[in-house]
Coordinates of C-alpha atoms in Angstrom, one line a residue:
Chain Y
X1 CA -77.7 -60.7 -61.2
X2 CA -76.9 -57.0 -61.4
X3 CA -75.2 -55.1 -64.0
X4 CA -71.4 -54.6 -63.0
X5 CA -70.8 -52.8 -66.3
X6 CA -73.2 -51.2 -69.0
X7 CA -72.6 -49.3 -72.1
X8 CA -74.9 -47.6 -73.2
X9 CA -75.1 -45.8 -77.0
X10 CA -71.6 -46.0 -77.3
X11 CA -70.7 -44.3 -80.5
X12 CA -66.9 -44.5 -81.0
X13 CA -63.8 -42.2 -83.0
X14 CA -60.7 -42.3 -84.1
X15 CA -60.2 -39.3 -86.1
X16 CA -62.8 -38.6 -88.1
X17 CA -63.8 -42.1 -88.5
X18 CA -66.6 -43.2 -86.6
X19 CA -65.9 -46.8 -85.5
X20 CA -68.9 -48.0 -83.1
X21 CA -72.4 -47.4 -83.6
X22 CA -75.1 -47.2 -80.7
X23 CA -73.3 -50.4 -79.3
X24 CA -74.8 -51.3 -76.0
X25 CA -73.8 -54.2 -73.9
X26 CA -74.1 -55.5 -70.2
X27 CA -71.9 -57.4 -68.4
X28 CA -73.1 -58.6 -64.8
X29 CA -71.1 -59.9 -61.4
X30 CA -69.0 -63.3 -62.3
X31 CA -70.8 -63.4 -65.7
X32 CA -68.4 -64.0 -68.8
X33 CA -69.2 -62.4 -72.0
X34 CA -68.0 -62.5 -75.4
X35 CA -67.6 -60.3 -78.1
X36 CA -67.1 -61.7 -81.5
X37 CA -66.7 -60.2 -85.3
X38 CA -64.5 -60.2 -87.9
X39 CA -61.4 -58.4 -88.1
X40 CA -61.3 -54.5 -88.3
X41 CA -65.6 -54.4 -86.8
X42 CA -64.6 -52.2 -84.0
X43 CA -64.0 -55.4 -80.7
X44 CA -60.9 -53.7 -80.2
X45 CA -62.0 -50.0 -79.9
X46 CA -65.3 -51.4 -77.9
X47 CA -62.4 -52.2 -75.0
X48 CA -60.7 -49.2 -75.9
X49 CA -63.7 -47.5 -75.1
X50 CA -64.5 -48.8 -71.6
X51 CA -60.8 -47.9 -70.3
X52 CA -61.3 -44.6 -72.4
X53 CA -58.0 -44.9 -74.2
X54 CA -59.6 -43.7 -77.8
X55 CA -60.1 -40.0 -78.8
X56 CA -63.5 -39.3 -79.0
X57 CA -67.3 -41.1 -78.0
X58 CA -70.2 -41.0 -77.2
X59 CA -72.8 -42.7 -74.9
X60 CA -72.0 -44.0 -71.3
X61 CA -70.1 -46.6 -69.7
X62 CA -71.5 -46.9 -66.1
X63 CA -69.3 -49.7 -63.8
X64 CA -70.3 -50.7 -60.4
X65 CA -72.7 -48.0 -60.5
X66 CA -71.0 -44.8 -61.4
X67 CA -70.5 -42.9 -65.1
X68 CA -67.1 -43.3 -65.9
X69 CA -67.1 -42.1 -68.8
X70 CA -65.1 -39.4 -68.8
X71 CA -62.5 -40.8 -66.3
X72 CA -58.9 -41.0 -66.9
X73 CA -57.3 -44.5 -67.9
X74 CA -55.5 -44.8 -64.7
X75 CA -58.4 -44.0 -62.4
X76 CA -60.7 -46.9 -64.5
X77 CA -58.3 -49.4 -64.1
X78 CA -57.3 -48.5 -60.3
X79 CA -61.3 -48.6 -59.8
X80 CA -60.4 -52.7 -60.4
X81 CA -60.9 -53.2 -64.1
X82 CA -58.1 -55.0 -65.3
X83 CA -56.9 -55.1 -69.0
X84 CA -55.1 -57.2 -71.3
X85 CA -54.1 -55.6 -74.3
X86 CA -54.4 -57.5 -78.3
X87 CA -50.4 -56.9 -78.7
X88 CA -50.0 -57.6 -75.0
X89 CA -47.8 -54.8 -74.8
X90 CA -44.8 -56.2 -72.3
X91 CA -42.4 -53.4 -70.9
X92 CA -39.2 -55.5 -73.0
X93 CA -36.3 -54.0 -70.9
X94 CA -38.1 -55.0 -67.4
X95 CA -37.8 -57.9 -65.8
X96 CA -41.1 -60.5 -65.7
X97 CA -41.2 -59.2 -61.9
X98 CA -40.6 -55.9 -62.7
X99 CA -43.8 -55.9 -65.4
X100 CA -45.6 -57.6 -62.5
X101 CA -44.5 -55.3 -60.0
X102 CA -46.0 -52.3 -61.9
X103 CA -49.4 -53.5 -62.6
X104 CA -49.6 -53.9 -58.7
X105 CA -52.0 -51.6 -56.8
X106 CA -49.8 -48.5 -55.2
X107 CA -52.3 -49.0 -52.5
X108 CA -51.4 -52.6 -51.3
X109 CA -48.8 -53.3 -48.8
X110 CA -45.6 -55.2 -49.4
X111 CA -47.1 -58.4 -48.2
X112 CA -50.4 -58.2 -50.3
X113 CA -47.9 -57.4 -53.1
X114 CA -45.8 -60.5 -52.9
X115 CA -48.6 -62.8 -52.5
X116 CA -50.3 -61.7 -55.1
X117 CA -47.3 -62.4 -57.3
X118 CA -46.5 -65.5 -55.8
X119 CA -50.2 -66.4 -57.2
X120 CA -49.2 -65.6 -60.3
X121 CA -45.9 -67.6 -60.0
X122 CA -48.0 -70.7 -58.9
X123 CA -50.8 -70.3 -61.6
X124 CA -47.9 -69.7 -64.2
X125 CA -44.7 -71.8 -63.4
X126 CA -43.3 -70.7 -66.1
X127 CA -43.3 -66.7 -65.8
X128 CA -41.9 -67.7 -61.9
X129 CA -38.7 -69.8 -63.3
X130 CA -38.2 -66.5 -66.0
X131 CA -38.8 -64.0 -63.0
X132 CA -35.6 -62.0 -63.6
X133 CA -35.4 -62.4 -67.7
X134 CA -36.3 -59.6 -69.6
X135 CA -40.2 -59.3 -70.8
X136 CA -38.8 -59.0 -74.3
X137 CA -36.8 -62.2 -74.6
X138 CA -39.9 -64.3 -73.4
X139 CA -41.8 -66.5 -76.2
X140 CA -45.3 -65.2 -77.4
X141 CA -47.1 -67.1 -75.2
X142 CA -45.4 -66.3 -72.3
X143 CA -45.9 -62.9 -73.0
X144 CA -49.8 -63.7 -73.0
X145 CA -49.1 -65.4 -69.9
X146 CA -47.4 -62.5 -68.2
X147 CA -49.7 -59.7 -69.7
X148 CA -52.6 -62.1 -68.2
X149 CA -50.3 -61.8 -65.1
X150 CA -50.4 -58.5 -64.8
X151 CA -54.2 -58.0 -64.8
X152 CA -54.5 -60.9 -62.3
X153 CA -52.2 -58.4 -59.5
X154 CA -54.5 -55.9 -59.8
X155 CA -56.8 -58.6 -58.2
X156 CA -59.8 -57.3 -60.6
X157 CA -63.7 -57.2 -60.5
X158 CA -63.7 -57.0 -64.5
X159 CA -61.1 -58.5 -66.9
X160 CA -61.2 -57.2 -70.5
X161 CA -59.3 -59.3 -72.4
X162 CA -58.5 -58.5 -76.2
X163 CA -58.2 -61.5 -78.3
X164 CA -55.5 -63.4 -76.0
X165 CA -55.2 -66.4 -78.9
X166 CA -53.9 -63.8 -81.7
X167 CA -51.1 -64.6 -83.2
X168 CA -50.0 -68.1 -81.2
X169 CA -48.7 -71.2 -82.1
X170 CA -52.0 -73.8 -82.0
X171 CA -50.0 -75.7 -78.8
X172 CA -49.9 -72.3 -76.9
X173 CA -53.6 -71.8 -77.7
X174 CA -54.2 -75.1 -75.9
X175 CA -52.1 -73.7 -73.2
X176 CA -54.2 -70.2 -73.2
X177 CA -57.4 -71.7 -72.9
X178 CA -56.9 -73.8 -70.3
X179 CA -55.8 -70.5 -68.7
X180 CA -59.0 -69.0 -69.4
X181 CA -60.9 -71.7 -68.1
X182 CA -59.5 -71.2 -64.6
X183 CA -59.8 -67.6 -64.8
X184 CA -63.4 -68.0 -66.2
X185 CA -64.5 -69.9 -62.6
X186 CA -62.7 -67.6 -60.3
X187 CA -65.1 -64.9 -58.4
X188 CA -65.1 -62.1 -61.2
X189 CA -66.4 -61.2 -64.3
X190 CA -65.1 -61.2 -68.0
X191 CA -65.5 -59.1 -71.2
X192 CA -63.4 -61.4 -73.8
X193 CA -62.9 -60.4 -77.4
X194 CA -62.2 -62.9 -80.0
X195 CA -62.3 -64.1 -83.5
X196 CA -62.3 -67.8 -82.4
X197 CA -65.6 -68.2 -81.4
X198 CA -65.5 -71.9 -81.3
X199 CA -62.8 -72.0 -78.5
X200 CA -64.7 -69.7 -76.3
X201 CA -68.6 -71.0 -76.4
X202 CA -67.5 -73.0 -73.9
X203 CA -66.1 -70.4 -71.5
X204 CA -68.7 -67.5 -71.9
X205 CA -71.9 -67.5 -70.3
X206 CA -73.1 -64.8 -73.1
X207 CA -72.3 -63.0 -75.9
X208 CA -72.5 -60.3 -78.7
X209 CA -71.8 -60.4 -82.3
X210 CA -70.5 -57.1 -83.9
X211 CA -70.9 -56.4 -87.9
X212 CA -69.0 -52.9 -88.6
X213 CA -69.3 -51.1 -86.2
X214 CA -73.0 -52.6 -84.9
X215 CA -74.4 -55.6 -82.6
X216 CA -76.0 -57.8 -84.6
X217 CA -76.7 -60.6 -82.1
X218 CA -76.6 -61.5 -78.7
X219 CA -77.3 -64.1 -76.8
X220 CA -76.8 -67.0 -74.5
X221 CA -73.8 -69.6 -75.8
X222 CA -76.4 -71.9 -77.6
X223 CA -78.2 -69.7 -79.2
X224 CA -74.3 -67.8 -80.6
X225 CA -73.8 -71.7 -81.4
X226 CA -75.2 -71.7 -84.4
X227 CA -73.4 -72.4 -88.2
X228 CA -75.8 -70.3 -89.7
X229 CA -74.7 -66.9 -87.7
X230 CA -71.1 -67.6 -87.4
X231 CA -71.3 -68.2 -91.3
X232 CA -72.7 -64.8 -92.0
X233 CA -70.8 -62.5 -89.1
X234 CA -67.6 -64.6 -88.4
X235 CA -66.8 -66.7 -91.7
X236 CA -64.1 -64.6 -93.8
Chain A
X1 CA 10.1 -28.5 -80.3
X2 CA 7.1 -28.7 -78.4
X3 CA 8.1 -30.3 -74.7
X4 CA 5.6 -32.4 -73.0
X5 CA 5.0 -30.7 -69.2
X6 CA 6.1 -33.4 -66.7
X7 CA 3.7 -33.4 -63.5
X8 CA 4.3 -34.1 -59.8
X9 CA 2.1 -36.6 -58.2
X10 CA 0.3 -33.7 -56.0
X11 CA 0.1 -31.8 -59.7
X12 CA -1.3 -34.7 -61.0
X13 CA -4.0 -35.0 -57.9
X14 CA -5.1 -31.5 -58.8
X15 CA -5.5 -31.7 -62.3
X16 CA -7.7 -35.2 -62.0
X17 CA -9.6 -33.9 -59.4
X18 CA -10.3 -30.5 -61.3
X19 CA -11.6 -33.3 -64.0
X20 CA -13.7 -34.4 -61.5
X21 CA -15.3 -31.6 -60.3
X22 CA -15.2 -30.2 -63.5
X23 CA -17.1 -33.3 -64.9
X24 CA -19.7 -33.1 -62.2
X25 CA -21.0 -29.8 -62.2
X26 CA -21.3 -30.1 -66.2
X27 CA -23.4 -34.0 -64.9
X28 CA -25.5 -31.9 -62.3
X29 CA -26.8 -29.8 -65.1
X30 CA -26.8 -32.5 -67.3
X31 CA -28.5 -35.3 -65.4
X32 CA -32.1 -32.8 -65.1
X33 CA -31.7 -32.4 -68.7
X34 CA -31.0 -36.1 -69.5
X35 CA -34.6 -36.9 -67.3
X36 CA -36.7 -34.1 -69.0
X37 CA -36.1 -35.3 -72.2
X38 CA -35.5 -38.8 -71.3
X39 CA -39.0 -39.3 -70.1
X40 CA -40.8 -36.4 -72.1
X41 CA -38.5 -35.7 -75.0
X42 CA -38.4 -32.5 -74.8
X43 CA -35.6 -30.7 -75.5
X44 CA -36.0 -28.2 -72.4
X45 CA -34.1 -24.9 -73.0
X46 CA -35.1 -22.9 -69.9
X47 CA -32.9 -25.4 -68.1
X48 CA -30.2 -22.8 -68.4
X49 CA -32.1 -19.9 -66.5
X50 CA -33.3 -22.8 -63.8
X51 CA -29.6 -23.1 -63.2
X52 CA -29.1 -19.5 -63.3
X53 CA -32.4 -19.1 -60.7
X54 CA -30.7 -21.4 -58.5
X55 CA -27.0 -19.8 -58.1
X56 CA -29.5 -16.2 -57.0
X57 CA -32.0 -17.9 -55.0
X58 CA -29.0 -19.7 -53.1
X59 CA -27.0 -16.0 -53.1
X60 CA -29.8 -14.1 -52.0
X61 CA -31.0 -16.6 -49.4
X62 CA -27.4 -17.3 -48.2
X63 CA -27.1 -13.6 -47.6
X64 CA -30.8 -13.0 -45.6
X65 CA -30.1 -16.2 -43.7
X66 CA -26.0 -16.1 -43.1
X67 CA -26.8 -19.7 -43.9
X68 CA -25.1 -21.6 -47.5
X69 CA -27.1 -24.5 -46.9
X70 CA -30.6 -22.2 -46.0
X71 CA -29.9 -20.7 -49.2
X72 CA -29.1 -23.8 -51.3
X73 CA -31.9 -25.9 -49.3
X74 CA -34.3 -22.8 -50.4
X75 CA -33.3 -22.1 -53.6
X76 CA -34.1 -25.6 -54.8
X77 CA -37.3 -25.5 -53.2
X78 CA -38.6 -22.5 -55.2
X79 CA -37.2 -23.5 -58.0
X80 CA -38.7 -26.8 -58.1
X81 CA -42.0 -25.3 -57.0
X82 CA -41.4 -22.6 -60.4
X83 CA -40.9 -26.0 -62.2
X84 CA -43.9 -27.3 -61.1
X85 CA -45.9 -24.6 -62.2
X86 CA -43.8 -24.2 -65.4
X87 CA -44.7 -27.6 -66.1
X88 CA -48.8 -27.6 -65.0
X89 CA -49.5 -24.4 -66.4
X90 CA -47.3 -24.7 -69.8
X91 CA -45.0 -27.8 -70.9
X92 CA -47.4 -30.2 -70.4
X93 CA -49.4 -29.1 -73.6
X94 CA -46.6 -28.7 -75.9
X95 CA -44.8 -32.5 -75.4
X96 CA -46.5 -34.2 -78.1
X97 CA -45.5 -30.4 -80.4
X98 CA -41.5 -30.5 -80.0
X99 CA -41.2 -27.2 -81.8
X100 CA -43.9 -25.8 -79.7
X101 CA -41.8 -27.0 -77.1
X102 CA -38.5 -25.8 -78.2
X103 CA -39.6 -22.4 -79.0
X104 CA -41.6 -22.5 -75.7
X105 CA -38.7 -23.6 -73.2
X106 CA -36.1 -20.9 -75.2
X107 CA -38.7 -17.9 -75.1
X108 CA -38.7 -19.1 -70.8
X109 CA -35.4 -19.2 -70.9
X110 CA -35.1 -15.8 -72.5
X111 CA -37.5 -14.0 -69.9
X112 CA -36.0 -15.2 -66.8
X113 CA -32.2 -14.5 -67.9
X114 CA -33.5 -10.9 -69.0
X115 CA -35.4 -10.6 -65.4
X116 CA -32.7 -11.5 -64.0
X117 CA -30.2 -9.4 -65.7
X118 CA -32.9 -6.3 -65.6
X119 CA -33.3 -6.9 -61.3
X120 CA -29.6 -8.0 -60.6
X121 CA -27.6 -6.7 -63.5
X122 CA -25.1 -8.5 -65.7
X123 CA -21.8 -8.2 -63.3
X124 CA -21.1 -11.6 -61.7
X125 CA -21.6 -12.4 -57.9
X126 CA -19.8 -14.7 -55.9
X127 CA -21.1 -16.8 -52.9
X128 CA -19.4 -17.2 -50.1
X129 CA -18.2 -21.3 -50.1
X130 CA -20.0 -23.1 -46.9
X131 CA -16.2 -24.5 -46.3
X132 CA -13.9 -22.2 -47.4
X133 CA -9.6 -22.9 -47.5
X134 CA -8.1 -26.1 -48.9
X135 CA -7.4 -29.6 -47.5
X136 CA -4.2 -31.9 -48.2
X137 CA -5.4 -34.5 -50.6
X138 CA -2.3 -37.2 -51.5
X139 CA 0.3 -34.4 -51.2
X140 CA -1.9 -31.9 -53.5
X141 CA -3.7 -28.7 -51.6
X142 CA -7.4 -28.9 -52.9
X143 CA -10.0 -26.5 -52.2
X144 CA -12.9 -27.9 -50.1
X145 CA -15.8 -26.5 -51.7
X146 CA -15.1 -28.1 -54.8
X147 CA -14.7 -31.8 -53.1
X148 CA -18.0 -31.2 -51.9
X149 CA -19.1 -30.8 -55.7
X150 CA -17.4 -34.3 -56.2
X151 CA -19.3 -35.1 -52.8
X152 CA -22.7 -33.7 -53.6
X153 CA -22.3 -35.3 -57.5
X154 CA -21.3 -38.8 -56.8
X155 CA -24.6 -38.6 -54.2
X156 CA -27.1 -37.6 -56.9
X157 CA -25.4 -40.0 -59.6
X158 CA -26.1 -42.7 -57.3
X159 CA -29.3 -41.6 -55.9
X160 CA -31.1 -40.9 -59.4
X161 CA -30.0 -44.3 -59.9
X162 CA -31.2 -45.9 -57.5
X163 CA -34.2 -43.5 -58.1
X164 CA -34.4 -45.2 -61.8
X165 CA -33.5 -48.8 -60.9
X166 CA -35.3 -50.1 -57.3
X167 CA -37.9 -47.9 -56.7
X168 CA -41.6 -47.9 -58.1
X169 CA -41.4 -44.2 -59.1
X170 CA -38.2 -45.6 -61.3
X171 CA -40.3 -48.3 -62.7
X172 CA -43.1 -45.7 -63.9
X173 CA -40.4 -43.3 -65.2
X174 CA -39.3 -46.3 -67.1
X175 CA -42.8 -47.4 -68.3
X176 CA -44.0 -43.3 -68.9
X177 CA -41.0 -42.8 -71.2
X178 CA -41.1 -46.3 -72.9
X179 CA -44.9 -45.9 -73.6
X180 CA -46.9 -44.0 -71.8
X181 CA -50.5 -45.3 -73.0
X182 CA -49.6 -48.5 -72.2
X183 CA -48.2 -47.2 -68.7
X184 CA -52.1 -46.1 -68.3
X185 CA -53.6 -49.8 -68.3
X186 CA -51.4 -50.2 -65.8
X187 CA -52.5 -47.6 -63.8
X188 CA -50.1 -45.4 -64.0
X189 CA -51.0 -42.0 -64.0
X190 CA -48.7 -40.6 -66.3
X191 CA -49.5 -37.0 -66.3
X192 CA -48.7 -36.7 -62.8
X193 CA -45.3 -39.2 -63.7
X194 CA -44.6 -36.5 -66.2
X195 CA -44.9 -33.3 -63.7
X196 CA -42.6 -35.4 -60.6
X197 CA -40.0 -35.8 -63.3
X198 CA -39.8 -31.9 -64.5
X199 CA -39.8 -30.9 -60.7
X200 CA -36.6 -33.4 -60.1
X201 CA -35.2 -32.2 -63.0
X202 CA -35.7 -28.2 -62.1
X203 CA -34.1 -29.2 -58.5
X204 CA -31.0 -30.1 -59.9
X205 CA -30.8 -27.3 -62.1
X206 CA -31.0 -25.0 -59.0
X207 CA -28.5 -27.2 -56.9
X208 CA -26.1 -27.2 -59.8
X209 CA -26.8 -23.5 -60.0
X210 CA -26.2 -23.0 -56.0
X211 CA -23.0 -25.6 -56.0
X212 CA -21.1 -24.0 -58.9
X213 CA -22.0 -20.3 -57.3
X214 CA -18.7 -20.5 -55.1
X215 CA -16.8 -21.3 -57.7
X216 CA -17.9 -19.5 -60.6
X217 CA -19.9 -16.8 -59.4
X218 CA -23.5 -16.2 -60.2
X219 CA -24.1 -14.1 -63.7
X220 CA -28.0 -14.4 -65.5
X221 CA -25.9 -16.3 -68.2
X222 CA -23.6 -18.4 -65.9
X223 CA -26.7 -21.8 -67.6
X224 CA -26.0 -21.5 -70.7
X225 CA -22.4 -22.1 -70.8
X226 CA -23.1 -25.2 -68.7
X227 CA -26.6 -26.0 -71.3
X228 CA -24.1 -26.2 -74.7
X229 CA -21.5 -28.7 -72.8
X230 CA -24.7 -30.4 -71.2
X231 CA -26.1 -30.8 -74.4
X232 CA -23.0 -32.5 -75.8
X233 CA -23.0 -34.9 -72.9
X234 CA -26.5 -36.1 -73.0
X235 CA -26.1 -36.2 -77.0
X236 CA -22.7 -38.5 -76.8
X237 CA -24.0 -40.1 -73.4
X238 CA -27.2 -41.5 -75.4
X239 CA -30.1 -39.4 -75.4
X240 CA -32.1 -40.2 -72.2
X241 CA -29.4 -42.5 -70.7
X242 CA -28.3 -41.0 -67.1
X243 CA -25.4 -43.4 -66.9
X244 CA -24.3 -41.9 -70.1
X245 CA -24.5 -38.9 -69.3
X246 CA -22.2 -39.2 -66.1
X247 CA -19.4 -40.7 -67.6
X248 CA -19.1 -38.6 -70.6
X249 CA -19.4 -35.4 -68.0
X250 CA -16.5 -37.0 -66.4
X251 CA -14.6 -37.6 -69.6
X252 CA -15.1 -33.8 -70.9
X253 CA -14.2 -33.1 -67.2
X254 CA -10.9 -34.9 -67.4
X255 CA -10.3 -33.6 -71.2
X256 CA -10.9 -30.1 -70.3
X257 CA -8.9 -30.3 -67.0
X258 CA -5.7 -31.9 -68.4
X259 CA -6.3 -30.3 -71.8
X260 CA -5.4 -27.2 -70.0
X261 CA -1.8 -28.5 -69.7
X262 CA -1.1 -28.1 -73.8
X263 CA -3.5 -25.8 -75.0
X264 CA -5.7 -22.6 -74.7
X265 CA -9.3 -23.3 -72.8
X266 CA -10.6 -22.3 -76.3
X267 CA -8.7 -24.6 -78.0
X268 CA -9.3 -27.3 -75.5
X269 CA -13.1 -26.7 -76.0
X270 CA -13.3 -26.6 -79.6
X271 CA -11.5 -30.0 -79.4
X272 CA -14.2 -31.1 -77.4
X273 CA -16.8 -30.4 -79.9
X274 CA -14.8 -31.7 -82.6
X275 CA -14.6 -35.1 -80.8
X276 CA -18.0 -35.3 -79.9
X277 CA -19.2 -34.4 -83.4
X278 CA -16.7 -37.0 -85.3
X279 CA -18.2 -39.8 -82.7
X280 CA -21.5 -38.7 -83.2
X281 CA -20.7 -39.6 -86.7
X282 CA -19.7 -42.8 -86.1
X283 CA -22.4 -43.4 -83.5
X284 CA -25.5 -41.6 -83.8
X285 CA -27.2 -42.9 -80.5
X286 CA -23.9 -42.2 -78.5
X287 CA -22.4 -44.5 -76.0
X288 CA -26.0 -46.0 -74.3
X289 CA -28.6 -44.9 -76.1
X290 CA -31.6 -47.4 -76.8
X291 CA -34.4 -46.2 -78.6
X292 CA -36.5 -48.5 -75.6
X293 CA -34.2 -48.3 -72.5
X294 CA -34.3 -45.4 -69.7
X295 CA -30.9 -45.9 -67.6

């Protein structure tokens, strides 16, 4: 297995305040990999980081072989990382197509395009009866379903997905993770974030723990599978 | 006793379609405006001389060439590539520093209308209309250059809008001005989303400029009359809405046309403010604005 993305020494800002600490992690082709913490231990900003959409760091990120660093937003995520934001950050006045229709590569045909949504349509009935409703009248979850959308256009090598359980109803977590379970199997790799660790052990292949600002552990499922460490990194 | 004037039908034609024209030159200038600071926010004072660059580039052009359309065609070329580099070398650092960016935009409006007033003087210049005379419309005699105003107007209302509503570029306009980090996991580059806008908005300043040239002549000042009525559109329109902005340019239009009828242009003006300051009042964000929405 080769490394698809590496950070290495990442040391993170916003401001002033220093949020990440040497934090280095791998993620390798079609391997799944967790983050986990607290709130407020720097998971978010660690994404933030990789997509460079945070004011100042340190370190390197190097994907599929190449520093980028210092590269704008747009050119990391047209390089085929895909992300899926904590709020999920819907357009509310566009349509569900419309929000679907951005995220699509410019550099696609109309064909590719449509397929790729009709994917989406098929893999979430839901978004494809809502296609012309406004992202901002659609339920929370379907907001995580279209925001998970959206990444899925882009047809990505790496999906970094930011705690897509926050903030749902326990029946649309169900619904969420059996989402993730299929996205978990396809031919890419994921970087997921979460506070619930115990509903993604089953979907990662590995994982990190962060405690402000710091890995702390890392490991294969089993070994993150264990009372003891959740109690002293996870448990509020 | 005051006597209401009674209007023939053709007089009637004339006065609504002076509304009209009236209305769409004040939207031409308007409509760049309402995209600068729809998308960027900034409140983008050189506007004025970009208009006033335009009516020149299209007099001194049509005069080299013989050619109106050369000299309109060219003038909004330059004046899109002055945006450009306006907008690269300068504007782009001031967005997120509105003062910055007002003080910026009026010290560039200043330069160019003394440049202009230092190489061409202050006396006004007219340019020759590309189809000069009058044409019978429903009984009234109405010169043809300002039916192409109407013409050109009604063309860019509905081509920004179809700009805005079915095209990608629309979408990322859209997605920029909602929120542009945001716009960026998408992969939108919004920096360069940012540029394209200022660049559409400096070609209609210059084609508002080289339209209105055969009617009102060219002057170094002749944007900034347009800027204060522009302003008042895009303010009562809805800040960043373009629909807004084309229907109250029409309304002023039609006000200031038929105003005409009972009182001084002065008066008729001042009444305009007035109005537009007592519905301000009433409603702040104007008839479409959204804090969310680009239209």
């Amino acid at each position: 297995m080769s490394d698809l993305l590496s950070v290495e020494e990442l040391n993170a800002y916003y401001g002033e305040s220093q949020i990440l600490f040497d934090v280095s992690i791998d993620v390798g082709d079609n391997d799944v990999v967790g983050i986990f913490s607290r709130n407020g231990m720097g998971k978010t900003t660690l994404l933030d980081s990789i997509v460079n959409r945070i004011d100042r760091k340190t370190g390197r990120i190097v994907y599929d072989g190449e520093d980028i660093s210092e590269w704008e937003t747009h050119d990391i995520i047209r390089d085929k990382i895909a992300y899926v934001p904590e709020d999920r950050e819907i357009y509310p006045a566009l349509t569900v197509r419309e929000n679907l229709e951005l995220a699509a590569p410019r550099d696609i045909d109309k064909a590719t395009r449509e397929e790729r949504l009709a994917e989406v349509f098929e893999q979430f009935e839901r978004l494809g009866e809502r296609q012309s409703q406004r992202g901002g009248t659609l339920s929370g979850g379907e907001q995580q379903m279209l925001a998970i959308g959206r990444a899925l256009v882009t047809d990505p090598d790496l999906l970094l997905l930011d705690e897509p359980t926050e903030g749902l109803a326990p029946t649309i977590i169900d619904d969420v993770i059996d989402i993730l379970e299929d996205l978990v199997t396809d031919d890419r790799a994921v970087l997921i974030v979460e506070q619930n660790i115990t509903r993604m052990l089953p979907l990662i292949d590995r994982g990190y723990m962060i405690e402000t600002g710091r890995i702390v552990a890392e490991g294969d499922a089993a070994l993150l599978d264990d009372e003891e460490l959740q109690d002293e990194y996870l448990t509020v | 006793m005051y006597e209401l004037p009674l209007l023939t039908s053709s007089e009637f034609v004339t006065y609504l379609l002076n509304g009209i024209s009236q209305g769409m030159i004040i939207f031409l200038v308007a409509s760049g405006l309402t995209l600068i600071f729809g998308l960027i926010g900034l409140i983008n004072f050189a506007h004025g001389a970009l208009v006033a660059l335009g009516g020149y580039g299209t007099l001194l052009i049509a005069d080299a060439t013989g050619s109106f359309w050369a000299g309109l065609a060219g003038a909004v070329v330059l004046v899109a590539l002055l945006g450009l580099v306006l907008e690269r070398s300068v504007l782009h650092r001031v967005y997120e520093r509105p003062l910055l960016g007002f003080l910026g935009t009026f010290g560039m409006y200043v330069v160019i209308e003394e440049l202009l007033s230092f190489r061409f003087g202050d006396q006004a210049r007219q340019i020759a209309a590309p189809f000069p005379g009058s044409v019978s419309v429903m009984g009234a005699s109405y010169p043809k250059h300002r039916l192409l105003i109407i013409l050109v107007g009604a063309v860019v209302a509905i081509g920004i809008g179809a700009l805005l509503s079915y095209t990608r570029l629309g979408m990322e306009i859209h997605a920029t001005a909602t929120e542009p980090e945001t716009a960026e996991i998408l992969g939108v580059d919004s920096a360069h989303v940012y540029t394209l806008t200022f660049v559409i908005g400096a070609s209609l300043a210059a084609l508002a400029g080289g339209l209105t040239g055969p009617v009102t002549s060219v002057s170094p000042g002749m944007g900034m009359s347009y800027m204060i009525l522009a302003f008042l559109v895009i303010i009562v329109g809805g800040m960043g809405s373009f629909k807004g902005s084309l229907l109250v340019s029409l309304i002023v239009g039609q006000i200031t046309a038929f105003g005409w009828l009972f009182l001084q242009p002065t008066y008729v003006r001042l009444g305009v403010f007035v109005a537009a300051m007592v519905f301000i009042l009433y409603k702040p964000r104007g008839f479409f604005g959204k804090p969310e929405v680009f239209e």
